[in-house]
PDB file of C-alpha atoms (C1' of nucleotides) in Angstrom:
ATOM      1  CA  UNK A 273      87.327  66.210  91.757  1.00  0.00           C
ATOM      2  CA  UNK A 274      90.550  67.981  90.544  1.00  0.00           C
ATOM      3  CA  UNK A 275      89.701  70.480  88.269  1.00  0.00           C
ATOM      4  CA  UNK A 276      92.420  69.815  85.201  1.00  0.00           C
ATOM      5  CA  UNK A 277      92.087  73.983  84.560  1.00  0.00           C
ATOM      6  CA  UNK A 278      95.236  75.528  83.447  1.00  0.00           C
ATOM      7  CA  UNK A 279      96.637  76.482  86.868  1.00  0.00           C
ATOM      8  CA  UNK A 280     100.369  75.784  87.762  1.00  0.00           C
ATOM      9  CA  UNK A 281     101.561  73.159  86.707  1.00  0.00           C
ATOM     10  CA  UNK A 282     103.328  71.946  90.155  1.00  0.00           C
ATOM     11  CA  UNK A 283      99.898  73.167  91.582  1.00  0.00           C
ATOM     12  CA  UNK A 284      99.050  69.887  92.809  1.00  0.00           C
ATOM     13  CA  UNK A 285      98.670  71.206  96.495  1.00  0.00           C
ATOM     14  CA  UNK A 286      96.634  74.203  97.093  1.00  0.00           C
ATOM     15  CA  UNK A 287      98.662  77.147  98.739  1.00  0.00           C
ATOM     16  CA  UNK A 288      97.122  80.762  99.914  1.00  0.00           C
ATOM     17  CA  UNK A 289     100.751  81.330  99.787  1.00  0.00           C
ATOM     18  CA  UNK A 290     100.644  80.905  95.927  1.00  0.00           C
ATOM     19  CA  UNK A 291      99.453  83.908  94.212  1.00  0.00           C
ATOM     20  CA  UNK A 292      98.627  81.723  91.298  1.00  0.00           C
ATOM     21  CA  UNK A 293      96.544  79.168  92.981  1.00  0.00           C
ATOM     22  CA  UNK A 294      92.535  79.910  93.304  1.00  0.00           C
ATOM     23  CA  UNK A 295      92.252  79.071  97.140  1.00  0.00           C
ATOM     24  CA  UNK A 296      94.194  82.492  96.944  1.00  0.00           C
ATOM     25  CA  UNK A 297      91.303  84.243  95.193  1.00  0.00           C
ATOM     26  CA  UNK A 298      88.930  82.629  97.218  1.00  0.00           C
ATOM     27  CA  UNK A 299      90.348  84.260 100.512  1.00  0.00           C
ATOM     28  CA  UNK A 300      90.465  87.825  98.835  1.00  0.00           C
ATOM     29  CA  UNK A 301      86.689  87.240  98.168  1.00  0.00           C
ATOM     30  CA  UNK A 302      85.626  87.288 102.161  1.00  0.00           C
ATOM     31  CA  UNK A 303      88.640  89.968 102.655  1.00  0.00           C
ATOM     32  CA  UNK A 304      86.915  92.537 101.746  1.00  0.00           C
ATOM     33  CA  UNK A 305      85.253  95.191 104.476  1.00  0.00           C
ATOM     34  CA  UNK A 306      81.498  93.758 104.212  1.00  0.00           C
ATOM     35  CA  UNK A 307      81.832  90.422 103.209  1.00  0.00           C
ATOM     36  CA  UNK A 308      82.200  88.551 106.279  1.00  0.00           C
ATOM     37  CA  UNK A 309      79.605  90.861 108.324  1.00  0.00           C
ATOM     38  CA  UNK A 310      77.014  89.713 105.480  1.00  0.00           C
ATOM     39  CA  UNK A 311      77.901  85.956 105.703  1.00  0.00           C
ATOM     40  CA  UNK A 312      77.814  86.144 109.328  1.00  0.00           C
ATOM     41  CA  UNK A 313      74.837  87.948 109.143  1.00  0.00           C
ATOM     42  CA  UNK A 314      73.183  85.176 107.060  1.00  0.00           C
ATOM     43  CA  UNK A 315      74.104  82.666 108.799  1.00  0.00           C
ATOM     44  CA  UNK A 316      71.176  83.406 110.956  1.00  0.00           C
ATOM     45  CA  UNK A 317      68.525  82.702 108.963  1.00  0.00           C
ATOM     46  CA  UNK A 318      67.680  83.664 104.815  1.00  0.00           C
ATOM     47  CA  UNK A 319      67.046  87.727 104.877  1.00  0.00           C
ATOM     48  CA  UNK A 320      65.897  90.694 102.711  1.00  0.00           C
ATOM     49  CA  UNK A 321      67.845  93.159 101.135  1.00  0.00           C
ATOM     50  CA  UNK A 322      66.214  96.012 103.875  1.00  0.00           C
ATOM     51  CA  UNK A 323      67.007  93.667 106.733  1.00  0.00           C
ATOM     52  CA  UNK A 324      71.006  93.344 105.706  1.00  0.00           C
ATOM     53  CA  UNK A 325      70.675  96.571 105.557  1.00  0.00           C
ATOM     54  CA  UNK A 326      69.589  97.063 109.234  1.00  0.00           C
ATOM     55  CA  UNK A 327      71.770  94.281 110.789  1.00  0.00           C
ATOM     56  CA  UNK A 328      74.716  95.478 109.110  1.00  0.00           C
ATOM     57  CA  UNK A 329      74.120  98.918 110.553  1.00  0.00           C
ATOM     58  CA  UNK A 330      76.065 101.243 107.867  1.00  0.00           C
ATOM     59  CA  UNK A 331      76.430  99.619 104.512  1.00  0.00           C
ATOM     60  CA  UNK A 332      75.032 101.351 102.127  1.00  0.00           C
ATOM     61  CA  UNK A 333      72.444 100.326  99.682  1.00  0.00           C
ATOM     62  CA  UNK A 334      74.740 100.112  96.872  1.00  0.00           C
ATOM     63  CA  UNK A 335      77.528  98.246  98.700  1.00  0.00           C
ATOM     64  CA  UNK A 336      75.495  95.667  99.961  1.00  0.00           C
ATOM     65  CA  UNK A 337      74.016  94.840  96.159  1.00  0.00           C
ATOM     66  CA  UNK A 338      77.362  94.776  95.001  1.00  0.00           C
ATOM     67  CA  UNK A 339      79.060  92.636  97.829  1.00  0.00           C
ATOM     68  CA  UNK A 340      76.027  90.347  97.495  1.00  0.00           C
ATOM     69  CA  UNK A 341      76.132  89.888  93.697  1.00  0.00           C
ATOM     70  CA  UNK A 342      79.800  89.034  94.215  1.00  0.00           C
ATOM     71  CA  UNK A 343      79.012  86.480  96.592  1.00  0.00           C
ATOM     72  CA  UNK A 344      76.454  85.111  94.938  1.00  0.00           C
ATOM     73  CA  UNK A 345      78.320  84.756  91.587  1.00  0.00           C
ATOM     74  CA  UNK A 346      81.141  82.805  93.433  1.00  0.00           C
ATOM     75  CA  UNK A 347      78.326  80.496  94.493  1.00  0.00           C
ATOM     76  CA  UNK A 348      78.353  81.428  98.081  1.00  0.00           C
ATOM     77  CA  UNK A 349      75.051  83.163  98.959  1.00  0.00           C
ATOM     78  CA  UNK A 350      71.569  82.026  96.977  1.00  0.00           C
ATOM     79  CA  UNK A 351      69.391  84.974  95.598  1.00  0.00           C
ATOM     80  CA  UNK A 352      65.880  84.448  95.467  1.00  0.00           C
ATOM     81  CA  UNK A 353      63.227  86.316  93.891  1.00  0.00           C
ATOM     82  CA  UNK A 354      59.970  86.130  94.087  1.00  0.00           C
ATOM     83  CA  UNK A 355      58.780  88.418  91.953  1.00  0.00           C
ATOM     84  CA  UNK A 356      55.813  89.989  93.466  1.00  0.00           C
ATOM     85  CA  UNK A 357      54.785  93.709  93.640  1.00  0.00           C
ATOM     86  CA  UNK A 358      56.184  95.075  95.778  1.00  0.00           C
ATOM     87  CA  UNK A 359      59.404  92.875  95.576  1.00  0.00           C
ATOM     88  CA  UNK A 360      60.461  90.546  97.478  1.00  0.00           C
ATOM     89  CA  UNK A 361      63.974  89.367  97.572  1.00  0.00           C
ATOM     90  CA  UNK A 362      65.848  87.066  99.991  1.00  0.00           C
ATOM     91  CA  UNK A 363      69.425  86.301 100.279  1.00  0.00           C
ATOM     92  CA  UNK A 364      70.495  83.045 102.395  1.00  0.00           C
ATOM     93  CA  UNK A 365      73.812  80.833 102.232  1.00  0.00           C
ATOM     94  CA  UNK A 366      74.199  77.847 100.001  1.00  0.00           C
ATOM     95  CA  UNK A 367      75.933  75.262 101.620  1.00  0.00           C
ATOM     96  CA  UNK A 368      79.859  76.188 100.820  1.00  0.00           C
ATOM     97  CA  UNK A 369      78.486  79.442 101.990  1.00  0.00           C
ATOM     98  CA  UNK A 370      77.495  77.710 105.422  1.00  0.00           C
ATOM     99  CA  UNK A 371      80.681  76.079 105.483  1.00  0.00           C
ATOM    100  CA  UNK A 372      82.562  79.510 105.502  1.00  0.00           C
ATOM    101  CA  UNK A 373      80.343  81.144 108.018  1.00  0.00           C
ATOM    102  CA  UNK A 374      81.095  78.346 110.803  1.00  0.00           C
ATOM    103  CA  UNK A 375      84.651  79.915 110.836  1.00  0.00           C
ATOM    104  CA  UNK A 376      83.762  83.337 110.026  1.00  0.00           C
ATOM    105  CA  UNK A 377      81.842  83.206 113.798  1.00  0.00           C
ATOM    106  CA  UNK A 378      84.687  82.132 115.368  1.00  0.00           C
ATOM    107  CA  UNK A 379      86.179  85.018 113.971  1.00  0.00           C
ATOM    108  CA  UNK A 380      83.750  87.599 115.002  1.00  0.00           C
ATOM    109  CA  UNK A 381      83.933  85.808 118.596  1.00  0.00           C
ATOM    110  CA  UNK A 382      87.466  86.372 118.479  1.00  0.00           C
ATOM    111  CA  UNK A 383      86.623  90.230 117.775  1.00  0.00           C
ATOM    112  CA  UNK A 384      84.287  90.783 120.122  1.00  0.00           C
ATOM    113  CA  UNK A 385      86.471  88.888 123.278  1.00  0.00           C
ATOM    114  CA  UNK A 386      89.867  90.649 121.774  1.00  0.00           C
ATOM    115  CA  UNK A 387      89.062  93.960 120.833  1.00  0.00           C
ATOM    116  CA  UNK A 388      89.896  95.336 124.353  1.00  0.00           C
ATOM    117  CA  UNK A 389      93.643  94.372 123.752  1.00  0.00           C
ATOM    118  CA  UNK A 390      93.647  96.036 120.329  1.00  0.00           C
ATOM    119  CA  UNK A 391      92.450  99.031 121.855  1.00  0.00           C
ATOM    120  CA  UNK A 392      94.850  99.124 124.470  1.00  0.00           C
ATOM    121  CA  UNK A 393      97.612  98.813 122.178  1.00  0.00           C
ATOM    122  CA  UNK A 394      96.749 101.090 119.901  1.00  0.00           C
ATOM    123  CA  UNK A 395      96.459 103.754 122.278  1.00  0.00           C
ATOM    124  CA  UNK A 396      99.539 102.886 123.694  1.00  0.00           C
ATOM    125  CA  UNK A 397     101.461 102.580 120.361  1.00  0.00           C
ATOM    126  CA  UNK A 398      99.992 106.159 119.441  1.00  0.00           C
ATOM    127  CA  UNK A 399     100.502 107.783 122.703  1.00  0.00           C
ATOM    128  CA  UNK A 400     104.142 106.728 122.191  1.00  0.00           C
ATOM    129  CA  UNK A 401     104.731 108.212 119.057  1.00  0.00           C
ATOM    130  CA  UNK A 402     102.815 111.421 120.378  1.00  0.00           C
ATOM    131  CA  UNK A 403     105.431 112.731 122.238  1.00  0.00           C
TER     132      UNK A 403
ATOM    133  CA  UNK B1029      69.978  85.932 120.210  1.00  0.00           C
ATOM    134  CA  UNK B1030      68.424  88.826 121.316  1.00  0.00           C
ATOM    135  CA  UNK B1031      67.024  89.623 117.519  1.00  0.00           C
ATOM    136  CA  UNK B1032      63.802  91.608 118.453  1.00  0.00           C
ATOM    137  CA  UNK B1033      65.325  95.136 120.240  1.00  0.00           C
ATOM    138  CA  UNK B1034      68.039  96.810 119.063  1.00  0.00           C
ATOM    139  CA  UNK B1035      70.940  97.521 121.192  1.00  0.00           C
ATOM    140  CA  UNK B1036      70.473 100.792 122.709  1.00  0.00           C
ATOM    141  CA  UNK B1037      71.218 100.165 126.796  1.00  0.00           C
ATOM    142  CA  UNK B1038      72.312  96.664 125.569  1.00  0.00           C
ATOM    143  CA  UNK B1039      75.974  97.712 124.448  1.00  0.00           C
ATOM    144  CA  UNK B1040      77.481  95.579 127.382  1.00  0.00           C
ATOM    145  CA  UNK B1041      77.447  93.270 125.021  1.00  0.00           C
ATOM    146  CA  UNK B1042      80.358  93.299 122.218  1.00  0.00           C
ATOM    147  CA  UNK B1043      78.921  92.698 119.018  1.00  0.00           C
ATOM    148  CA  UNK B1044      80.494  93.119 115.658  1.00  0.00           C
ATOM    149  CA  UNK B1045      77.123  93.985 114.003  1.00  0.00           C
ATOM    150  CA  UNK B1046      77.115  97.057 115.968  1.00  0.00           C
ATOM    151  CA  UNK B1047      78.926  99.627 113.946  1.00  0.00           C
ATOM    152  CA  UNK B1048      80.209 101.792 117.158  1.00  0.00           C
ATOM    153  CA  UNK B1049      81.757  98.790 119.142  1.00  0.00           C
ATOM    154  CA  UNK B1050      85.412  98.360 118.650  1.00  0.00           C
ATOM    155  CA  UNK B1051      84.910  94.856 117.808  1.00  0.00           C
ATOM    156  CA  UNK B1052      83.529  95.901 114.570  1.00  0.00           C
ATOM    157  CA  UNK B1053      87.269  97.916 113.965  1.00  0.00           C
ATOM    158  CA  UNK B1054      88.953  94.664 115.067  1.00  0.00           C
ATOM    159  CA  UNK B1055      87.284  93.003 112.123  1.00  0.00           C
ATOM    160  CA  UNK B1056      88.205  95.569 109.639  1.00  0.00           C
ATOM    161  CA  UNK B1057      91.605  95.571 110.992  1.00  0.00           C
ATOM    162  CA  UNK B1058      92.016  91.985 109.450  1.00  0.00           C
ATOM    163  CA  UNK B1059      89.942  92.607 106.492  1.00  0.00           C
ATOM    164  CA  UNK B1060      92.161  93.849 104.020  1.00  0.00           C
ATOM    165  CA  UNK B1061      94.410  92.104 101.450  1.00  0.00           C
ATOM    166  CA  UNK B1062      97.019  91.344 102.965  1.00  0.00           C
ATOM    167  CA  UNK B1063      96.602  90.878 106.499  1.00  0.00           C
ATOM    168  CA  UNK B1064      95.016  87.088 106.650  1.00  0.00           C
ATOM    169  CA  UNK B1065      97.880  86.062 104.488  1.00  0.00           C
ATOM    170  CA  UNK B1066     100.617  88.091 106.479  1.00  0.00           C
ATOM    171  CA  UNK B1067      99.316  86.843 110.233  1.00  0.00           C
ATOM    172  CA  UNK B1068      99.164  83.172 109.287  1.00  0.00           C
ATOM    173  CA  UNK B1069     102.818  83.070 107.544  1.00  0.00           C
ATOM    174  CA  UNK B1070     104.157  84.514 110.774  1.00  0.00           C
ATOM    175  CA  UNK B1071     101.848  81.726 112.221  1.00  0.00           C
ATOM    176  CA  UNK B1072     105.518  79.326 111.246  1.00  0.00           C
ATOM    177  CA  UNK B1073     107.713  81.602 113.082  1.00  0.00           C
ATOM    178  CA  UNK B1074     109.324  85.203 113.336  1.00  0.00           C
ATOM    179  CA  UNK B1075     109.883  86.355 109.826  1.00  0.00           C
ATOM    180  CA  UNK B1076     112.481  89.106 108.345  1.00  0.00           C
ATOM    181  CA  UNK B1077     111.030  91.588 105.623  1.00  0.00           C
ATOM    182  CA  UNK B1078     112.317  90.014 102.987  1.00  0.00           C
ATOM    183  CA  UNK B1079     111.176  86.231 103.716  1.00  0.00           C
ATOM    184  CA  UNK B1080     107.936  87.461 104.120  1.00  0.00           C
ATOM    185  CA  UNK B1081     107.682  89.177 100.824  1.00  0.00           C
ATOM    186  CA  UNK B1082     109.085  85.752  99.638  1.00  0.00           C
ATOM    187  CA  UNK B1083     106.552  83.842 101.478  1.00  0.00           C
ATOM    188  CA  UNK B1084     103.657  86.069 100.440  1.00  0.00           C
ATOM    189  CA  UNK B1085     104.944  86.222  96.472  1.00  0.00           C
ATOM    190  CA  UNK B1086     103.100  89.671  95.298  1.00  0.00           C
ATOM    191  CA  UNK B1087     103.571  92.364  98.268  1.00  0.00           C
ATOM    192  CA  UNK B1088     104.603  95.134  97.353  1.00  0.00           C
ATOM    193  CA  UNK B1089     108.168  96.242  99.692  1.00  0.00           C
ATOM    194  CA  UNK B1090     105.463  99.359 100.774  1.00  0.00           C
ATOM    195  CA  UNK B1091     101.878  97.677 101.409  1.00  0.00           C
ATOM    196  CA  UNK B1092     104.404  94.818 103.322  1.00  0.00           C
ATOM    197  CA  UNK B1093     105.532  97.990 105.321  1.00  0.00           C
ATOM    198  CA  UNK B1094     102.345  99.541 105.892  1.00  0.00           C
ATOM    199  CA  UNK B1095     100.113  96.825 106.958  1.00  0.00           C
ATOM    200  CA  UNK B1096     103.066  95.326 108.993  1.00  0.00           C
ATOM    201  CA  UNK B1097     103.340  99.123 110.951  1.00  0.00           C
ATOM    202  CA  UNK B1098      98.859  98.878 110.975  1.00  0.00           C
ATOM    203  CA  UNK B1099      99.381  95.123 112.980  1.00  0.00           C
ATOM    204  CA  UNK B1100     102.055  96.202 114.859  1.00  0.00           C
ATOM    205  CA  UNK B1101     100.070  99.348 116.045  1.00  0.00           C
ATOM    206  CA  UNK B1102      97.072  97.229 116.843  1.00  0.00           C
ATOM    207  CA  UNK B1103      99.325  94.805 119.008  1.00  0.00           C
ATOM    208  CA  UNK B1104      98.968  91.757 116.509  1.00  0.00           C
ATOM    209  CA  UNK B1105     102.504  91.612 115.448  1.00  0.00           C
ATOM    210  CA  UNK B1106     105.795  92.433 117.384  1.00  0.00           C
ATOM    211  CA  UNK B1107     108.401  94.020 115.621  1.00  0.00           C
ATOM    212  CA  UNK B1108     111.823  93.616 116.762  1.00  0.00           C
ATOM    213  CA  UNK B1109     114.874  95.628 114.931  1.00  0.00           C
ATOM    214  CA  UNK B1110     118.175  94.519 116.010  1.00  0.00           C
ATOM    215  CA  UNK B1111     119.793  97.357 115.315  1.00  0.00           C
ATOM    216  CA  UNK B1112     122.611  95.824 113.361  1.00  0.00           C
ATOM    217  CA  UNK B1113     124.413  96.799 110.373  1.00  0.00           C
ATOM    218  CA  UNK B1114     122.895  95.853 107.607  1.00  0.00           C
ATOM    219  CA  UNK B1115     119.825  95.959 109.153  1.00  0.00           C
ATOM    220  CA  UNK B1116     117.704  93.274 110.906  1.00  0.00           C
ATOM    221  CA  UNK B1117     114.556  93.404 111.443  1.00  0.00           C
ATOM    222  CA  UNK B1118     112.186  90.525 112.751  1.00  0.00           C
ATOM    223  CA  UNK B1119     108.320  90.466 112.792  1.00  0.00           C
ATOM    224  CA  UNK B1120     106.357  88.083 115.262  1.00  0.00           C
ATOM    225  CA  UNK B1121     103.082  87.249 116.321  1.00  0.00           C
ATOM    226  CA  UNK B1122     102.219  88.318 120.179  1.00  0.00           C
ATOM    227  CA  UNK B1123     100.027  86.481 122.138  1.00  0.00           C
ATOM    228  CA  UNK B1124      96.571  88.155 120.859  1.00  0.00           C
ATOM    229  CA  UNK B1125      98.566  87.404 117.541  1.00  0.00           C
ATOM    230  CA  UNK B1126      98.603  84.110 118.279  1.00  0.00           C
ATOM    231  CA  UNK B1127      95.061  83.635 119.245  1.00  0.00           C
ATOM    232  CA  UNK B1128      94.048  85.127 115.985  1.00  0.00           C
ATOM    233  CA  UNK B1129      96.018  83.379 113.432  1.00  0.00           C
ATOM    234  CA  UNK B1130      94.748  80.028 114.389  1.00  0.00           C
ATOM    235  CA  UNK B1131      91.719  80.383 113.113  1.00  0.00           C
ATOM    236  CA  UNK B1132      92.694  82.329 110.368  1.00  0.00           C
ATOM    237  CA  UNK B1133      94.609  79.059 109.945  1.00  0.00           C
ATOM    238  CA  UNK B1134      91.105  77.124 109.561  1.00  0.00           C
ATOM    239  CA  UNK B1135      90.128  79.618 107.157  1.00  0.00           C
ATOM    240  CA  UNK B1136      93.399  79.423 104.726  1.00  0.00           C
ATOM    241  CA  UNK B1137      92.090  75.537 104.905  1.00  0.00           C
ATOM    242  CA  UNK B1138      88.655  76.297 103.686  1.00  0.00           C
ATOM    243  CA  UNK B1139      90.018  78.504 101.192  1.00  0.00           C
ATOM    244  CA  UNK B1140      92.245  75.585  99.968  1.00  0.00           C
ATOM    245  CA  UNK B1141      89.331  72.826 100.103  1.00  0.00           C
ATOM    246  CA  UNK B1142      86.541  74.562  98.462  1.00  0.00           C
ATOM    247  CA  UNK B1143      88.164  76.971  96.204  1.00  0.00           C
ATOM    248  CA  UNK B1144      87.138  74.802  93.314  1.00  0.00           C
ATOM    249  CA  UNK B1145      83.426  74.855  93.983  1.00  0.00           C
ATOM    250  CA  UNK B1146      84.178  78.803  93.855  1.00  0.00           C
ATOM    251  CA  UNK B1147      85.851  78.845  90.488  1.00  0.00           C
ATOM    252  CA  UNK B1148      82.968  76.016  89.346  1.00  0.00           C
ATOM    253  CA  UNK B1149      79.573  78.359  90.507  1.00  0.00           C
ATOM    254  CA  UNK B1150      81.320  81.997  88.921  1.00  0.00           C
ATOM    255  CA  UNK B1151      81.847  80.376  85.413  1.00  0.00           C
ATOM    256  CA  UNK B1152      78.351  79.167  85.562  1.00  0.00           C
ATOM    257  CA  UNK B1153      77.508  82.655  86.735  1.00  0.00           C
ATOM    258  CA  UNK B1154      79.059  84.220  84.016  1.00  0.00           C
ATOM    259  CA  UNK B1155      78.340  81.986  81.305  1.00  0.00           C
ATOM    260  CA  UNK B1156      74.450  81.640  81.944  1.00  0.00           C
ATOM    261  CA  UNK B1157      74.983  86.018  81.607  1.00  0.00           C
ATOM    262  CA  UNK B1158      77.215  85.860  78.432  1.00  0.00           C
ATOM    263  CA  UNK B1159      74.854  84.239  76.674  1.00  0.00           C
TER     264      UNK B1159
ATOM    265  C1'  DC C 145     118.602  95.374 104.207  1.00  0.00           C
ATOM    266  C1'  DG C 146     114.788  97.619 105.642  1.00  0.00           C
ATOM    267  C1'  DG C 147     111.882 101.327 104.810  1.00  0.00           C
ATOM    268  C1'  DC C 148     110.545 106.065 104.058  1.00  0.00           C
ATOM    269  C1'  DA C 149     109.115 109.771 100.588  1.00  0.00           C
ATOM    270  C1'  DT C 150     106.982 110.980  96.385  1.00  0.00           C
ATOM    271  C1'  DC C 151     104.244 110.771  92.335  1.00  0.00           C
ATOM    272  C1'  DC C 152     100.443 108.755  90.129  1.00  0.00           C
ATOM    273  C1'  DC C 153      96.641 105.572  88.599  1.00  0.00           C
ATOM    274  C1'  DC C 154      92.593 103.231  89.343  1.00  0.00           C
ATOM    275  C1'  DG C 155      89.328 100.594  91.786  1.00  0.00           C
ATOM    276  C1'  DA C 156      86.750 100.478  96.126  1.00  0.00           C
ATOM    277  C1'  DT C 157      83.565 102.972  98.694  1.00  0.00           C
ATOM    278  C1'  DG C 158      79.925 106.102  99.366  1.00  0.00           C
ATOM    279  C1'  DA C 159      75.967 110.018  98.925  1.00  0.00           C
ATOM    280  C1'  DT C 160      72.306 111.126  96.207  1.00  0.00           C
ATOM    281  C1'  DA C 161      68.693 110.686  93.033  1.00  0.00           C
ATOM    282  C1'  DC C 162      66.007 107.888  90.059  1.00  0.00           C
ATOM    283  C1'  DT C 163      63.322 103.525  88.239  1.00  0.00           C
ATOM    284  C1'  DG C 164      60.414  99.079  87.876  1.00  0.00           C
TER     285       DG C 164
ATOM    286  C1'  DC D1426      61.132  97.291  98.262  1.00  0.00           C
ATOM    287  C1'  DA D1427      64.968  96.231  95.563  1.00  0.00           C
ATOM    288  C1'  DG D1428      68.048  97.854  92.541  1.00  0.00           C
ATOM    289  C1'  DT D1429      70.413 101.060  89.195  1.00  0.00           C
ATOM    290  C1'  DA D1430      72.848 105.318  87.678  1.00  0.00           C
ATOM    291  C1'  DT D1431      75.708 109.080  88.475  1.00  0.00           C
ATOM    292  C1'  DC D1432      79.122 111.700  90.491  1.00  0.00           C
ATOM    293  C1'  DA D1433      82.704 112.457  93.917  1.00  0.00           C
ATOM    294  C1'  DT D1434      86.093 110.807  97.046  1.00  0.00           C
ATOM    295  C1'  DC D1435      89.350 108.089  99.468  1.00  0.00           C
ATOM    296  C1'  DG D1436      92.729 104.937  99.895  1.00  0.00           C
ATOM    297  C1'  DG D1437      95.064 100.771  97.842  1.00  0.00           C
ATOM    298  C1'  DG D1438      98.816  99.792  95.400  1.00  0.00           C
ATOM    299  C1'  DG D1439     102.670 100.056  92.016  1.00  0.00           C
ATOM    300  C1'  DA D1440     107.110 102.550  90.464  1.00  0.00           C
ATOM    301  C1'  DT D1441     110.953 104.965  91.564  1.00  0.00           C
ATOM    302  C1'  DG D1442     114.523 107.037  94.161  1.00  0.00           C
ATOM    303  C1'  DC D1443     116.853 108.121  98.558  1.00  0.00           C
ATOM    304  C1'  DC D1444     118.625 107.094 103.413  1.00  0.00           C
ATOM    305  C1'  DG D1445     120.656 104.984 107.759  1.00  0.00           C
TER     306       DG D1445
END
DNA sequence: CGGCATCCCCGATGATACTG
DNA sequence: CAGTATCATCGGGGATGCCG
């Protein structure tokens, strides 16, 4: 379905590298600091705004709205309320947002087996310029 | 999934939902702006400054600088200055680098294949809200 | 050519308190 | 419980000029 939207002309192959092209926007969207650990966080299962807010550890409350609004406006996480008393809220991924959070594991595997190395370097880099 | 305790004795176990485990700085590490987009264009080889502000079309000379100096710090990126006159400076991935960027790779692809659902869902966001 | 220093603006992020 | 409003802060990020 190509989109005939007023992009590039010459845009007829999407490019990150091109600061025009939308694929470009889209990556800026997860590169923020909470974006991924929400998707991720999703990906197990639909949640409530108070359990984000646990598994997530220290986003705030406002934050979390905000990054979640975001994501749900570019179609990538599903609000639903319920509207009881008390509310009841739950976020969950729509399916391009399901897509996106097979990679973003990989990701966070890659973090959690690398990390160690980052460390090490950083130390070393620091210690370096230390003396 | 250990989903029922929280990780108190359990922090053996890397996890990036855990706000105190490095893995969780890892991830912010690559979170920003610029840093997907600079790791996977040094993904096609060692790069000089300059290329890589061509490559990446909108850096600015100083947030190229900076979040090269953050990467190289973090042992993502090698830096190697020949010393020359002019100058001549090349950036590289290292191994952990290396490891990284391909699936950063995968994501650049998703970014590229879906971004039109993305643009689609946020002006049906916005619209049903204008109105 | 690569990059550091400086000034400056503004949006991202966050703590706190309040509302339906 | 979920979300908003307000205020304060921090850092991103651009512009410019200087240096080895």
């Amino acid at each position: 379905m190509s989109t005939d939207l007023p992009q590039a002309h010459a845009a007829s192959v999407p490019d990150v590298f091109d600061p025009t092209c939308s694929s470009r926007h889209a990556l800026e969207l997860i590169a923020g600091k909470w974006q991924m650990l929400i998707i991720s966080a999703l990906e197990e299962g639909p949640m409530r705004n108070a359990a984000l807010m646990r598994r997530l550890g220290d986003v705030s409350q406002k934050m979390l709205t905000q990054t979640l609004k975001e994501l749900e406006r570019n179609g990538l996480v599903m609000r639903e309320d319920k509207k009881t008393v008390p509310p009841h809220v739950e976020y969950s991924l729509s399916p391009v947002g399901r897509s996106l959070s097979e990679t973003l594991l990989v990701l966070d595997r890659w973090a959690e087996t690398h990390f160690g190395t980052l460390d090490a370097a950083r130390e070393r880099y620091d210690a370096e310029r230390a003396k």
